[in-house]
Amino acid sequence: MIKQKAMAVEVKDFSQDILEKFQSQPKPLKETIQEPKRSFKLKPILISLTLVMSIFLIVILFPKEEQSVVDTPLLENIEDVVALSSIQSTSLIPLLESELSMNEGILLRFGPVERNNRIRDEIEDVSKYLETIEKLYANKDDFKVTDERQNAQGFSRRMRFASKDLLNEETSYEIRYNQRLNQKTKQFVIEGLLYRGDKAYQMTLEGKQGEKHVEMITKKDDHNYIRVNYEVDENKHIYEVQIIKQDHITQMVEIELKQIDETRYATLSFIEGESTGNYQFELRLENSIKVIHVDYEIQIDDEVESGEMTFRINTDQTPPVYQITVQPEGRTPFIVTRGRFQQNG
Amino acid sequence: METIDQIIKELKQQNYRHFDNFYHLTKKQVFFSIRAIIKDEQLSEDLLQDTYMRFLERIDQYRDGANPYAYLVTIGRRLAIDTYHQRKKEVISEEIINHQVYEEEVHEENNDLFKLLDNLSKDEREVVVLHVINDLKFREVADIMDRPLGTILWIYQKAMKKLKREVGEESD
């Protein structure tokens, strides 16, 4: 109906006016630059020598911007951001550890496939981010972060934090790091090792003091890593997560967190990669058991399919699995079972 | 009749004999993308003309094979956003001085559609206009609006729900 109404709208014909106006405009003259004939002249050589000397003097007199190693914790007020970024990164690192090529991830079914199969594929992708979502809801903002001076293994500081999941199981993390601050620009860099269980990953975090914007890179190696960009935008906390495999972004998602009254909402949007869906998560209680309710929208063949999902943790199995009830709008519900993350996996 | 790509080739060679065809083929898409941001119809018409002026001035920058509708819409949208911000400031200062509420000017004949669209937020209006009226793919809409695809889908869904509420099932 909107399309029909739009077709009926008459837009005036300004074509002649536009053309007249355009043609009456003074045309900018095209500059032709003539290449100067090469000739040997002493003056340019003198100028070059002067220039080299000047640069030399500048370097001597004005050394590079002051980078200093500081004692005070630079992560003050953003420890939770770092904790959540670390949880996200370490939960995704196993994806990089598989020997699959970057194209052998989850290949979604396109074309005229049964819609439920397409949703099942999407759930596979969504499951990768559920550890973060679970921990986000289970911990509220309290990751019990401690940050202290230390002198071991060449690192001057140590940050520790822990996260719980919806089954109340705890995972401990530790970052051993060195920090540098550019006193002029207030830009800081933190480099170190991020430990989860018995595994350690090289990490770098960059940001600006006093600003809530950081970029964290957690590496399996130089070609395979997770990049998390965090920023606050009008009371929304936005994490952009990129999975880089063999130097290519295989998936990019945006996780947006916001709190309305007492309820915390997390939205997961797939930006790059095979998946296209948008998921809004909410923690609910079902007979005193925590479940994750999801409103979803998935683009299938240029149409948007929407509906609801409920992620329940089935503890009857070892290890526990997700039992997901999918209720597509206007269609019959169905159940999907997916493996849940391993605490120290 | 020349195709839009052929006309653009001619325009690049400063041959303007089919410019009117080009204008008629594209004017609605451009107008609606501007009107989704600027509620004033008169001003939208001015910006429509500015869009084509800008297009002709920078035609050398148009990459062969690009989507001309999306290209024009991008120019129109940028001009409209600049004007929107400028106008917003003007309206606020006028309101402070005169204690008058700014009233939108809408031509009677187009009132019906715009009344419907004006129930939506600026973002929702843009997504509906670009996808439903201008036939752009969600991915193209996401690129034009510089927002993630997921967000565009989310906004679209919300907009359609609102429109359905407004006019019933007809809006599909």
Short mmCIF file of C-alpha atoms in Angstrom, two decimals:
data_model
loop_
_atom_site.label_atom_id
_atom_site.label_comp_id
_atom_site.label_asym_id
_atom_site.label_seq_id
_atom_site.Cartn_x
_atom_site.Cartn_y
_atom_site.Cartn_z
CA MET A 1 0.00 0.00 0.00
CA ILE A 2 2.86 2.37 0.81
CA LYS A 3 4.45 1.59 -2.52
CA GLN A 4 1.17 2.31 -4.35
CA LYS A 5 0.72 5.57 -2.51
CA ALA A 6 4.29 6.55 -3.31
CA MET A 7 3.76 5.83 -7.00
CA ALA A 8 0.76 8.13 -6.94
CA VAL A 9 2.75 11.03 -5.53
CA GLU A 10 3.63 13.61 -8.16
CA VAL A 11 7.14 14.99 -8.03
CA LYS A 12 7.49 18.21 -9.98
CA ASP A 13 9.57 18.35 -13.12
CA PHE A 14 12.63 20.47 -12.38
CA SER A 15 14.80 18.90 -15.06
CA GLN A 16 14.99 22.01 -17.26
CA ASP A 17 15.62 24.32 -14.29
CA ILE A 18 18.42 22.06 -13.06
CA LEU A 19 20.03 21.85 -16.45
CA GLU A 20 19.82 25.60 -17.07
CA LYS A 21 21.23 26.34 -13.64
CA PHE A 22 24.01 23.81 -14.13
CA GLN A 23 24.96 25.03 -17.59
CA SER A 24 24.94 28.67 -16.56
CA GLN A 25 27.41 27.94 -13.77
CA PRO A 26 30.95 29.07 -14.45
CA LYS A 27 32.95 25.96 -15.30
CA PRO A 28 36.12 25.49 -13.30
CA LEU A 29 39.15 25.63 -15.56
CA LYS A 30 41.06 22.39 -15.70
CA GLU A 31 44.56 22.92 -14.45
CA THR A 32 47.30 21.63 -16.66
CA ILE A 33 50.51 21.10 -14.86
CA GLN A 34 53.54 21.19 -17.07
CA GLU A 35 56.37 19.02 -15.94
CA PRO A 36 59.42 21.21 -15.48
CA LYS A 37 62.42 20.48 -17.66
CA ARG A 38 65.17 18.81 -15.74
CA SER A 39 68.25 20.94 -15.35
CA PHE A 40 71.11 20.97 -12.95
CA LYS A 41 70.72 23.78 -10.47
CA LEU A 42 72.65 24.39 -7.29
CA LYS A 43 69.87 26.13 -5.39
CA PRO A 44 67.59 23.08 -4.94
CA ILE A 45 70.53 21.05 -3.67
CA LEU A 46 71.25 23.71 -1.09
CA ILE A 47 67.60 23.77 -0.11
CA SER A 48 67.63 19.98 0.30
CA LEU A 49 70.71 20.10 2.47
CA THR A 50 69.14 22.81 4.62
CA LEU A 51 66.01 20.71 4.91
CA VAL A 52 67.95 17.62 6.02
CA MET A 53 69.82 19.70 8.59
CA SER A 54 66.58 21.20 9.89
CA ILE A 55 64.97 17.80 10.28
CA PHE A 56 68.08 16.58 12.10
CA LEU A 57 67.94 19.53 14.48
CA ILE A 58 64.23 19.08 15.11
CA VAL A 59 64.79 15.43 16.00
CA ILE A 60 67.60 16.38 18.37
CA LEU A 61 65.83 19.32 19.99
CA PHE A 62 62.31 17.89 20.11
CA PRO A 63 62.39 14.20 20.91
CA LYS A 64 59.38 11.96 20.32
CA GLU A 65 56.21 12.36 22.38
CA GLU A 66 56.83 11.28 25.88
CA GLN A 67 55.83 7.69 26.52
CA SER A 68 56.14 6.80 30.16
CA VAL A 69 55.61 3.72 32.20
CA VAL A 70 53.28 4.66 35.04
CA ASP A 71 52.56 3.02 38.34
CA THR A 72 48.95 3.98 38.91
CA PRO A 73 46.40 1.64 37.32
CA LEU A 74 45.30 3.08 33.98
CA LEU A 75 42.30 0.81 33.86
CA GLU A 76 40.55 2.56 36.68
CA ASN A 77 36.78 2.74 36.03
CA ILE A 78 36.98 0.51 33.01
CA GLU A 79 37.97 -2.72 34.69
CA ASP A 80 34.57 -4.23 33.99
CA VAL A 81 34.88 -3.31 30.34
CA VAL A 82 38.22 -5.08 30.20
CA ALA A 83 36.80 -8.05 32.08
CA LEU A 84 33.88 -8.41 29.70
CA SER A 85 36.10 -7.92 26.64
CA SER A 86 38.39 -10.65 27.97
CA ILE A 87 35.47 -13.00 28.59
CA GLN A 88 34.27 -12.39 25.05
CA SER A 89 37.68 -12.86 23.53
CA THR A 90 38.60 -16.02 25.39
CA SER A 91 35.21 -17.57 24.71
CA LEU A 92 35.75 -17.05 20.97
CA ILE A 93 39.41 -18.05 20.81
CA PRO A 94 38.58 -21.79 20.48
CA LEU A 95 37.10 -20.91 17.09
CA LEU A 96 40.56 -19.86 15.97
CA GLU A 97 42.19 -22.94 17.35
CA SER A 98 40.42 -25.30 15.01
CA GLU A 99 42.40 -26.15 11.92
CA LEU A 100 39.49 -25.30 9.67
CA SER A 101 40.16 -22.89 6.87
CA MET A 102 38.48 -19.51 7.13
CA ASN A 103 35.81 -20.64 4.66
CA GLU A 104 34.94 -23.77 6.55
CA GLY A 105 33.04 -22.12 9.33
CA ILE A 106 29.33 -22.41 9.50
CA LEU A 107 28.06 -22.31 5.96
CA LEU A 108 24.52 -21.12 5.99
CA ARG A 109 21.97 -22.50 3.65
CA PHE A 110 20.84 -19.89 1.16
CA GLY A 111 18.21 -20.00 -1.50
CA PRO A 112 14.91 -21.81 -1.24
CA VAL A 113 15.73 -23.95 1.77
CA GLU A 114 13.35 -24.79 4.52
CA ARG A 115 13.23 -21.80 6.84
CA ASN A 116 13.67 -23.87 9.99
CA ASN A 117 17.00 -25.19 8.69
CA ARG A 118 18.16 -21.67 8.13
CA ILE A 119 17.19 -20.76 11.69
CA ARG A 120 19.08 -23.82 12.99
CA ASP A 121 22.20 -22.59 11.17
CA GLU A 122 21.83 -19.16 12.68
CA ILE A 123 21.46 -20.62 16.16
CA GLU A 124 24.81 -22.36 15.62
CA ASP A 125 26.38 -18.94 15.12
CA VAL A 126 24.48 -17.31 17.98
CA SER A 127 25.60 -20.07 20.38
CA LYS A 128 29.19 -18.82 20.08
CA TYR A 129 28.23 -15.62 21.83
CA LEU A 130 26.09 -17.18 24.53
CA GLU A 131 28.93 -17.53 27.01
CA THR A 132 29.27 -13.75 27.02
CA ILE A 133 25.52 -13.27 27.27
CA GLU A 134 25.20 -15.79 30.11
CA LYS A 135 28.05 -14.21 32.04
CA LEU A 136 26.73 -10.76 31.44
CA TYR A 137 23.43 -11.68 33.06
CA ALA A 138 24.87 -13.87 35.80
CA ASN A 139 27.37 -11.29 37.07
CA LYS A 140 25.58 -8.01 36.55
CA ASP A 141 28.57 -5.67 36.70
CA ASP A 142 30.50 -7.44 39.38
CA PHE A 143 33.46 -9.34 37.99
CA LYS A 144 35.33 -8.99 41.34
CA VAL A 145 38.18 -7.19 39.63
CA THR A 146 41.46 -6.66 41.49
CA ASP A 147 44.39 -4.80 39.97
CA GLU A 148 47.73 -4.67 41.75
CA ARG A 149 51.44 -4.10 41.28
CA GLN A 150 53.61 -7.15 40.85
CA ASN A 151 57.01 -7.97 39.51
CA ALA A 152 57.04 -11.32 37.86
CA GLN A 153 57.87 -12.63 34.40
CA GLY A 154 58.68 -9.12 33.22
CA PHE A 155 55.21 -7.73 33.95
CA SER A 156 54.64 -4.91 36.41
CA ARG A 157 50.94 -5.34 37.08
CA ARG A 158 48.39 -8.09 37.55
CA MET A 159 44.64 -7.89 37.13
CA ARG A 160 42.39 -10.68 38.28
CA PHE A 161 38.69 -11.20 37.81
CA ALA A 162 36.13 -13.96 37.82
CA SER A 163 32.86 -14.63 36.09
CA LYS A 164 29.92 -16.83 36.89
CA ASP A 165 27.53 -18.38 34.42
CA LEU A 166 23.85 -19.13 34.80
CA LEU A 167 24.64 -22.44 36.54
CA ASN A 168 26.70 -20.45 39.04
CA GLU A 169 29.97 -21.99 37.92
CA GLU A 170 32.95 -19.71 38.22
CA THR A 171 35.80 -19.09 35.76
CA SER A 172 38.92 -17.19 36.80
CA TYR A 173 40.93 -14.90 34.56
CA GLU A 174 44.21 -13.14 35.03
CA ILE A 175 45.99 -10.50 32.98
CA ARG A 176 49.69 -9.91 33.60
CA TYR A 177 50.66 -6.72 31.91
CA ASN A 178 52.80 -3.65 31.41
CA GLN A 179 51.29 -0.26 30.73
CA ARG A 180 52.50 2.85 28.94
CA LEU A 181 50.96 6.28 28.88
CA ASN A 182 51.56 9.12 26.47
CA GLN A 183 51.45 12.06 28.87
CA LYS A 184 50.55 14.52 26.11
CA THR A 185 47.76 12.70 24.34
CA LYS A 186 46.70 10.58 27.32
CA GLN A 187 46.68 7.55 25.02
CA PHE A 188 47.64 4.40 26.83
CA VAL A 189 48.75 0.96 25.73
CA ILE A 190 48.59 -2.17 27.80
CA GLU A 191 50.41 -5.28 26.70
CA GLY A 192 50.53 -8.61 28.39
CA LEU A 193 49.22 -12.11 28.71
CA LEU A 194 45.62 -13.08 29.37
CA TYR A 195 45.23 -16.34 31.28
CA ARG A 196 42.13 -18.46 31.37
CA GLY A 197 42.58 -21.83 33.02
CA ASP A 198 45.89 -23.23 31.83
CA LYS A 199 45.86 -21.28 28.59
CA ALA A 200 47.53 -17.95 27.97
CA TYR A 201 46.93 -15.54 25.12
CA GLN A 202 48.88 -12.49 24.07
CA MET A 203 46.77 -9.36 24.49
CA THR A 204 47.00 -5.66 23.72
CA LEU A 205 44.63 -2.98 24.86
CA GLU A 206 44.64 0.62 23.72
CA GLY A 207 42.60 3.55 24.88
CA LYS A 208 42.61 7.11 26.07
CA GLN A 209 42.60 8.02 29.73
CA GLY A 210 39.30 9.44 30.89
CA GLU A 211 37.42 8.09 27.87
CA LYS A 212 35.30 4.99 27.72
CA HIS A 213 36.59 3.68 24.45
CA VAL A 214 39.08 0.85 24.21
CA GLU A 215 40.27 -1.63 21.65
CA MET A 216 41.44 -5.00 22.80
CA ILE A 217 43.19 -7.60 20.68
CA THR A 218 43.60 -11.15 21.95
CA LYS A 219 45.80 -13.30 19.79
CA LYS A 220 46.17 -16.95 19.07
CA ASP A 221 48.95 -15.80 16.73
CA ASP A 222 49.65 -12.81 14.48
CA HIS A 223 47.20 -13.96 11.81
CA ASN A 224 44.42 -15.30 14.01
CA TYR A 225 42.95 -13.09 16.68
CA ILE A 226 39.87 -11.52 18.23
CA ARG A 227 39.44 -7.76 18.17
CA VAL A 228 36.96 -6.13 20.56
CA ASN A 229 36.10 -2.46 20.25
CA TYR A 230 34.17 -0.98 23.12
CA GLU A 231 32.51 2.38 23.35
CA VAL A 232 29.75 4.12 25.23
CA ASP A 233 27.21 5.92 23.10
CA GLU A 234 24.36 7.74 24.83
CA ASN A 235 24.10 5.28 27.74
CA LYS A 236 24.40 2.33 25.41
CA HIS A 237 27.44 0.14 25.79
CA ILE A 238 28.53 -1.15 22.42
CA TYR A 239 30.99 -3.96 21.82
CA GLU A 240 32.04 -4.65 18.26
CA VAL A 241 33.63 -8.07 18.05
CA GLN A 242 35.64 -9.23 15.05
CA ILE A 243 36.91 -12.75 14.51
CA ILE A 244 40.01 -12.61 12.34
CA LYS A 245 41.18 -15.86 10.83
CA GLN A 246 44.20 -15.95 8.51
CA ASP A 247 44.15 -12.12 8.42
CA HIS A 248 40.53 -11.99 7.21
CA ILE A 249 37.48 -10.93 9.18
CA THR A 250 35.35 -14.06 9.13
CA GLN A 251 32.69 -12.61 11.35
CA MET A 252 31.84 -9.26 12.86
CA VAL A 253 29.07 -8.71 15.38
CA GLU A 254 27.86 -5.85 17.45
CA ILE A 255 26.70 -6.46 21.00
CA GLU A 256 24.77 -3.58 22.49
CA LEU A 257 23.96 -3.44 26.16
CA LYS A 258 21.45 -1.16 27.74
CA GLN A 259 19.51 -1.06 30.92
CA ILE A 260 15.92 0.10 31.06
CA ASP A 261 14.71 0.43 34.65
CA GLU A 262 15.94 -2.77 36.28
CA THR A 263 16.01 -4.87 33.13
CA ARG A 264 19.20 -5.35 31.17
CA TYR A 265 18.93 -5.92 27.44
CA ALA A 266 21.63 -7.26 25.18
CA THR A 267 21.27 -7.09 21.42
CA LEU A 268 23.44 -9.16 19.09
CA SER A 269 23.61 -8.10 15.43
CA PHE A 270 25.61 -9.90 12.80
CA ILE A 271 27.37 -7.38 10.60
CA GLU A 272 29.78 -9.39 8.51
CA GLY A 273 29.83 -13.08 7.76
CA GLU A 274 27.15 -15.54 6.75
CA SER A 275 24.60 -14.80 9.45
CA THR A 276 22.26 -11.85 9.18
CA GLY A 277 20.12 -12.00 12.26
CA ASN A 278 19.40 -9.61 15.05
CA TYR A 279 18.76 -10.96 18.53
CA GLN A 280 17.53 -9.20 21.63
CA PHE A 281 18.24 -11.12 24.83
CA GLU A 282 16.52 -10.86 28.17
CA LEU A 283 16.99 -12.92 31.32
CA ARG A 284 13.75 -14.44 32.62
CA LEU A 285 12.80 -16.75 35.44
CA GLU A 286 10.82 -19.88 34.69
CA ASN A 287 9.82 -21.79 37.82
CA SER A 288 12.77 -20.14 39.59
CA ILE A 289 15.16 -21.31 36.85
CA LYS A 290 17.01 -18.75 34.79
CA VAL A 291 16.33 -18.92 31.05
CA ILE A 292 17.37 -16.62 28.24
CA HIS A 293 14.51 -15.22 26.22
CA VAL A 294 15.34 -13.98 22.73
CA ASP A 295 13.37 -11.89 20.25
CA TYR A 296 14.90 -12.54 16.87
CA GLU A 297 14.77 -11.28 13.32
CA ILE A 298 16.54 -13.11 10.52
CA GLN A 299 16.78 -12.04 6.93
CA ILE A 300 15.83 -14.98 4.71
CA ASP A 301 15.68 -14.38 0.94
CA ASP A 302 15.29 -10.63 1.48
CA GLU A 303 12.38 -11.16 3.85
CA VAL A 304 12.53 -10.70 7.56
CA GLU A 305 11.49 -13.68 9.62
CA SER A 306 10.85 -12.90 13.24
CA GLY A 307 9.95 -14.83 16.31
CA GLU A 308 11.02 -15.80 19.80
CA MET A 309 13.46 -18.30 21.23
CA THR A 310 14.00 -19.60 24.74
CA PHE A 311 17.39 -20.96 25.71
CA ARG A 312 17.13 -23.42 28.60
CA ILE A 313 20.15 -25.19 30.06
CA ASN A 314 19.55 -28.92 30.24
CA THR A 315 21.59 -30.19 33.19
CA ASP A 316 20.38 -33.77 32.85
CA GLN A 317 23.13 -34.24 30.31
CA THR A 318 26.85 -34.11 31.03
CA PRO A 319 28.11 -31.65 30.06
CA PRO A 320 24.94 -29.56 30.09
CA VAL A 321 23.49 -28.53 26.73
CA TYR A 322 21.19 -25.79 25.50
CA GLN A 323 17.67 -26.81 24.70
CA ILE A 324 16.26 -24.07 22.51
CA THR A 325 12.57 -23.65 21.79
CA VAL A 326 12.05 -21.65 18.63
CA GLN A 327 8.70 -20.01 18.03
CA PRO A 328 8.68 -18.41 14.57
CA GLU A 329 5.92 -15.86 14.15
CA GLY A 330 2.87 -17.51 12.60
CA ARG A 331 4.50 -20.94 12.31
CA THR A 332 4.79 -24.11 14.38
CA PRO A 333 7.39 -24.06 17.17
CA PHE A 334 10.30 -26.50 17.14
CA ILE A 335 13.16 -27.50 19.46
CA VAL A 336 16.89 -27.42 18.73
CA THR A 337 19.63 -28.83 20.98
CA ARG A 338 23.10 -27.28 20.93
CA GLY A 339 26.26 -27.88 22.93
CA ARG A 340 27.03 -25.34 25.61
CA PHE A 341 30.45 -23.77 26.17
CA GLN A 342 32.95 -25.55 28.39
CA GLN A 343 34.07 -23.63 31.45
CA ASN A 344 37.75 -23.94 30.74
CA GLY A 345 37.58 -25.01 27.15
CA MET B 1 14.81 4.49 -25.20
CA GLU B 2 18.18 4.86 -23.54
CA THR B 3 18.93 2.92 -20.40
CA ILE B 4 19.95 4.80 -17.28
CA ASP B 5 23.55 3.61 -17.71
CA GLN B 6 23.67 4.88 -21.28
CA ILE B 7 22.35 8.26 -20.18
CA ILE B 8 24.99 8.49 -17.45
CA LYS B 9 27.67 7.75 -20.05
CA GLU B 10 26.30 10.62 -22.15
CA LEU B 11 26.22 12.93 -19.15
CA LYS B 12 29.85 12.09 -18.43
CA GLN B 13 30.63 13.27 -21.95
CA GLN B 14 28.71 16.47 -21.26
CA ASN B 15 25.87 15.42 -23.50
CA TYR B 16 22.71 16.49 -21.68
CA ARG B 17 20.04 15.72 -24.27
CA HIS B 18 18.55 12.85 -22.20
CA PHE B 19 18.91 14.47 -18.82
CA ASP B 20 15.12 14.89 -18.55
CA ASN B 21 14.71 11.11 -18.98
CA PHE B 22 17.32 10.51 -16.33
CA TYR B 23 15.52 12.91 -13.99
CA HIS B 24 12.13 11.25 -14.53
CA LEU B 25 13.59 7.80 -13.98
CA THR B 26 15.14 8.73 -10.65
CA LYS B 27 13.29 11.73 -9.20
CA LYS B 28 10.89 9.81 -6.97
CA GLN B 29 13.58 7.78 -5.26
CA VAL B 30 15.62 10.90 -4.60
CA PHE B 31 12.65 12.95 -3.48
CA PHE B 32 11.41 10.35 -1.01
CA SER B 33 14.83 9.81 0.51
CA ILE B 34 15.04 13.56 1.15
CA ARG B 35 11.45 13.83 2.30
CA ALA B 36 12.05 11.02 4.82
CA ILE B 37 14.45 13.36 6.60
CA ILE B 38 13.04 16.80 5.83
CA LYS B 39 9.36 17.07 6.52
CA ASP B 40 8.98 20.34 4.62
CA GLU B 41 7.92 19.57 1.07
CA GLN B 42 9.06 22.86 -0.43
CA LEU B 43 12.49 22.49 1.09
CA SER B 44 12.64 18.87 -0.06
CA GLU B 45 12.03 20.08 -3.62
CA ASP B 46 14.89 22.58 -3.33
CA LEU B 47 17.17 19.84 -2.06
CA LEU B 48 16.02 17.58 -4.88
CA GLN B 49 17.34 20.14 -7.36
CA ASP B 50 20.55 20.57 -5.38
CA THR B 51 21.05 16.80 -5.48
CA TYR B 52 21.02 16.70 -9.28
CA MET B 53 23.24 19.78 -9.45
CA ARG B 54 25.75 18.05 -7.17
CA PHE B 55 25.46 14.87 -9.23
CA LEU B 56 26.21 16.71 -12.48
CA GLU B 57 29.07 18.67 -10.93
CA ARG B 58 30.76 15.51 -9.73
CA ILE B 59 29.76 13.09 -12.44
CA ASP B 60 33.39 12.15 -13.03
CA GLN B 61 33.38 10.53 -9.61
CA TYR B 62 30.52 8.18 -10.54
CA ARG B 63 31.88 4.68 -10.93
CA ASP B 64 30.54 2.78 -13.96
CA GLY B 65 28.42 -0.15 -12.89
CA ALA B 66 27.42 1.42 -9.56
CA ASN B 67 23.75 1.60 -8.59
CA PRO B 68 22.70 5.09 -9.81
CA TYR B 69 19.67 5.16 -7.50
CA ALA B 70 21.74 4.37 -4.43
CA TYR B 71 24.33 6.93 -5.56
CA LEU B 72 21.79 9.71 -6.01
CA VAL B 73 20.02 8.78 -2.77
CA THR B 74 23.34 9.02 -0.92
CA ILE B 75 23.90 12.57 -2.24
CA GLY B 76 20.33 13.62 -1.47
CA ARG B 77 20.45 12.10 1.98
CA ARG B 78 23.68 13.91 2.88
CA LEU B 79 22.27 17.24 1.76
CA ALA B 80 19.07 16.57 3.69
CA ILE B 81 20.90 15.61 6.88
CA ASP B 82 23.03 18.78 6.74
CA THR B 83 19.90 20.87 6.23
CA TYR B 84 18.07 18.97 8.96
CA HIS B 85 20.76 19.76 11.54
CA GLN B 86 21.01 23.37 10.39
CA ARG B 87 17.25 23.76 10.46
CA LYS B 88 16.92 22.10 13.84
CA LYS B 89 19.21 24.75 15.33
CA GLU B 90 17.28 27.53 13.60
CA VAL B 91 13.95 26.16 14.78
CA ILE B 92 15.15 25.87 18.35
CA SER B 93 16.42 29.45 18.42
CA GLU B 94 13.22 30.74 16.79
CA GLU B 95 11.18 28.86 19.35
CA ILE B 96 13.13 30.45 22.17
CA ILE B 97 12.58 33.93 20.78
CA ASN B 98 9.03 33.65 19.56
CA HIS B 99 7.64 30.86 21.72
CA GLN B 100 6.16 29.50 18.56
CA VAL B 101 6.03 25.88 17.61
CA TYR B 102 7.29 25.19 14.13
CA GLU B 103 4.62 23.73 11.89
CA GLU B 104 5.47 21.50 8.99
CA GLU B 105 4.29 22.43 5.53
CA VAL B 106 2.78 19.53 3.69
CA HIS B 107 1.02 19.77 0.37
CA GLU B 108 -2.50 18.46 0.51
CA GLU B 109 -2.19 15.96 -2.37
CA ASN B 110 0.72 14.09 -0.77
CA ASN B 111 -0.64 14.46 2.71
CA ASP B 112 -1.97 10.92 3.02
CA LEU B 113 1.31 9.07 2.51
CA PHE B 114 3.43 11.52 4.43
CA LYS B 115 0.98 11.58 7.32
CA LEU B 116 1.44 7.83 7.54
CA LEU B 117 5.22 8.01 7.30
CA ASP B 118 5.40 10.85 9.78
CA ASN B 119 4.13 8.48 12.47
CA LEU B 120 7.51 6.81 12.26
CA SER B 121 10.80 7.96 13.73
CA LYS B 122 13.34 9.53 11.33
CA ASP B 123 15.33 6.28 11.11
CA GLU B 124 12.23 4.16 10.60
CA ARG B 125 10.95 6.53 7.91
CA GLU B 126 14.26 6.37 6.07
CA VAL B 127 14.46 2.59 6.15
CA VAL B 128 10.87 2.22 4.90
CA VAL B 129 11.40 4.78 2.15
CA LEU B 130 14.70 3.32 0.98
CA HIS B 131 13.58 -0.32 1.10
CA VAL B 132 9.87 -0.23 0.29
CA ILE B 133 9.57 2.82 -1.95
CA ASN B 134 13.02 2.97 -3.47
CA ASP B 135 13.39 -0.81 -3.78
CA LEU B 136 16.89 -0.86 -2.33
CA LYS B 137 18.12 -4.04 -0.71
CA PHE B 138 18.57 -4.09 3.07
CA ARG B 139 22.34 -4.33 2.54
CA GLU B 140 22.26 -1.19 0.35
CA VAL B 141 20.13 0.61 2.93
CA ALA B 142 22.65 -0.37 5.60
CA ASP B 143 25.50 1.02 3.48
CA ILE B 144 23.68 4.28 2.74
CA MET B 145 22.70 4.83 6.36
CA ASP B 146 26.07 3.59 7.60
CA ARG B 147 24.44 1.25 10.10
CA PRO B 148 24.78 -2.50 10.68
CA LEU B 149 22.50 -4.69 8.61
CA GLY B 150 20.99 -6.17 11.75
CA THR B 151 20.03 -2.74 13.01
CA ILE B 152 18.37 -1.90 9.70
CA LEU B 153 16.34 -5.11 9.87
CA TRP B 154 15.39 -4.34 13.42
CA ILE B 155 14.29 -0.79 12.53
CA TYR B 156 12.35 -2.06 9.51
CA GLN B 157 10.50 -4.62 11.55
CA LYS B 158 9.55 -2.03 14.17
CA ALA B 159 8.41 0.38 11.47
CA MET B 160 6.23 -2.23 9.78
CA LYS B 161 4.61 -3.12 13.08
CA LYS B 162 3.81 0.55 13.67
CA LEU B 163 2.43 0.96 10.15
CA LYS B 164 0.30 -2.16 10.49
CA ARG B 165 -1.13 -0.81 13.69
CA GLU B 166 -1.81 2.46 11.92
CA VAL B 167 -3.55 1.17 8.82
CA GLY B 168 -4.25 -2.48 9.47
CA GLU B 169 -3.05 -5.28 7.28
CA GLU B 170 -3.24 -3.15 4.11
CA SER B 171 0.25 -1.76 4.57
CA ASP B 172 1.88 -5.06 3.64
#
